[in-house]
Amino acid sequence: MSSKEEEILKVLSEDLLQLEDIHACMVVRKNLEGIFPMTEEFKQEIIEIWDVLKNTMDEFFEIISHYSKYGLDKIYFELGKYDVIFFILPGSDTALVAIVPALANRGLLEVELENARRKIIQILAIE
């Protein structure tokens, strides 16, 4: 694992997974290729929907790959009792993804996710 991957993993584990309402988070592209903490660090209740979640996320990554060049910044979808939030990294088909309870305070979480996205952009040196 490269030092950049380790730094991103630290942002995910220490900045985001420590928040009560973030059940899982990762920096990935289609087929869940990318960086994510060990699934043991995720809240266990999302494991039951993991397969459906993965397939649904792949479909959203198709949208991201087509529209990120036009400035697509965020995508949200609800899956049962969860919201899945994609914060897209500029000019890429990759996103910071968080799975949160549908009733969570989205405004507060968006601030935390945006701060994490900015740190990840700095780590990756994306313009």
Coordinates of C-alpha atoms in Angstrom, one line a residue:
M1 CA 0.0 0.0 0.0
S2 CA 1.4 3.4 -1.0
S3 CA 1.8 6.2 1.5
K4 CA -1.0 8.1 -0.3
E5 CA -3.3 5.2 0.2
E6 CA -2.4 5.0 3.8
E7 CA -3.1 8.7 4.3
I8 CA -6.5 8.3 2.7
L9 CA -7.3 5.3 4.8
K10 CA -6.4 7.4 7.9
V11 CA -8.9 10.1 6.8
L12 CA -11.6 7.4 6.3
S13 CA -10.9 5.6 9.6
E14 CA -10.1 8.5 11.9
D15 CA -12.1 11.4 10.5
L16 CA -15.3 9.7 9.1
L17 CA -15.8 6.2 10.7
Q18 CA -15.5 7.8 14.1
L19 CA -18.8 9.7 13.5
E20 CA -21.8 7.8 14.8
D21 CA -23.9 8.3 11.7
I22 CA -21.3 7.1 9.1
H23 CA -21.8 3.3 8.9
A24 CA -19.3 2.8 6.1
C25 CA -17.1 5.0 3.9
M26 CA -14.6 4.4 1.0
V27 CA -12.9 6.1 -1.9
V28 CA -13.8 4.0 -4.8
R29 CA -14.8 3.7 -8.5
K30 CA -17.0 1.1 -10.3
N31 CA -16.7 -2.4 -9.0
L32 CA -15.6 -1.0 -5.6
E33 CA -12.0 -0.6 -6.8
G34 CA -10.2 1.7 -4.5
I35 CA -9.5 2.3 -0.9
F36 CA -11.7 1.3 2.0
P37 CA -11.2 0.3 5.6
M38 CA -11.6 -3.3 6.6
T39 CA -15.3 -4.1 6.5
E40 CA -15.0 -5.1 10.2
E41 CA -14.8 -1.3 10.8
F42 CA -18.2 -0.8 9.2
K43 CA -21.3 -0.8 11.3
Q44 CA -22.5 -4.4 11.0
E45 CA -26.1 -3.6 10.1
I46 CA -25.1 -2.6 6.6
I47 CA -23.5 -6.0 5.9
E48 CA -27.0 -7.4 5.3
I49 CA -27.5 -5.1 2.3
W50 CA -23.9 -5.1 1.0
D51 CA -24.6 -7.1 -2.2
V52 CA -27.6 -5.0 -3.2
L53 CA -25.6 -1.9 -2.3
K54 CA -22.6 -2.8 -4.4
N55 CA -24.7 -3.4 -7.5
T56 CA -26.6 -0.2 -7.0
M57 CA -23.4 1.8 -6.5
D58 CA -22.0 0.3 -9.7
E59 CA -25.0 1.7 -11.6
F60 CA -24.4 5.2 -10.1
F61 CA -20.7 5.0 -11.1
E62 CA -21.9 4.7 -14.7
I63 CA -23.6 8.1 -14.2
I64 CA -20.5 9.5 -12.6
S65 CA -18.2 8.4 -15.4
H66 CA -20.5 10.1 -17.9
Y67 CA -21.2 13.4 -16.1
S68 CA -18.3 14.2 -13.9
K69 CA -16.6 16.1 -16.8
Y70 CA -19.7 18.4 -16.7
G71 CA -19.1 19.3 -13.0
L72 CA -21.2 16.6 -11.3
D73 CA -20.3 17.1 -7.7
K74 CA -22.5 14.9 -5.5
I75 CA -25.1 12.1 -5.9
Y76 CA -27.4 10.8 -3.2
F77 CA -29.7 7.8 -3.2
E78 CA -31.8 6.1 -0.6
L79 CA -31.7 2.3 -0.3
G80 CA -34.1 1.1 2.4
K81 CA -33.2 2.8 5.6
Y82 CA -29.9 4.1 4.4
D83 CA -28.7 7.0 2.3
V84 CA -25.6 6.6 0.1
I85 CA -23.7 9.8 -0.5
F86 CA -21.2 10.1 -3.3
F87 CA -18.8 13.1 -3.1
I88 CA -17.1 12.9 -6.5
L89 CA -13.4 13.7 -6.8
P90 CA -12.8 16.4 -9.5
G91 CA -12.3 15.2 -13.0
S92 CA -12.5 11.5 -12.2
D93 CA -14.8 8.5 -12.0
T94 CA -13.9 8.1 -8.3
A95 CA -15.9 9.2 -5.3
L96 CA -15.8 9.4 -1.6
V97 CA -18.8 7.3 -0.7
A98 CA -20.5 7.2 2.7
I99 CA -23.4 5.1 3.9
V100 CA -25.5 6.7 6.6
P101 CA -28.9 6.2 8.2
A102 CA -31.7 7.8 6.1
L103 CA -32.7 9.8 9.1
A104 CA -29.2 11.2 9.9
N105 CA -28.5 14.9 9.9
R106 CA -27.4 15.2 6.2
G107 CA -26.2 18.9 6.6
L108 CA -23.8 18.0 9.3
L109 CA -22.5 14.9 7.5
E110 CA -22.1 16.9 4.3
V111 CA -19.7 19.3 6.1
E112 CA -17.7 16.4 7.4
L113 CA -17.6 14.6 4.1
E114 CA -16.6 17.8 2.2
N115 CA -13.7 18.3 4.7
A116 CA -12.6 14.7 4.1
R117 CA -12.9 15.1 0.3
R118 CA -10.7 18.2 0.5
K119 CA -8.1 16.3 2.5
I120 CA -8.2 13.5 0.0
I121 CA -7.9 15.9 -3.0
Q122 CA -4.8 17.4 -1.3
I123 CA -3.3 13.9 -0.7
L124 CA -3.8 13.0 -4.3
A125 CA -2.7 16.4 -5.5
I126 CA -5.8 16.9 -7.7
E127 CA -6.2 20.3 -9.2

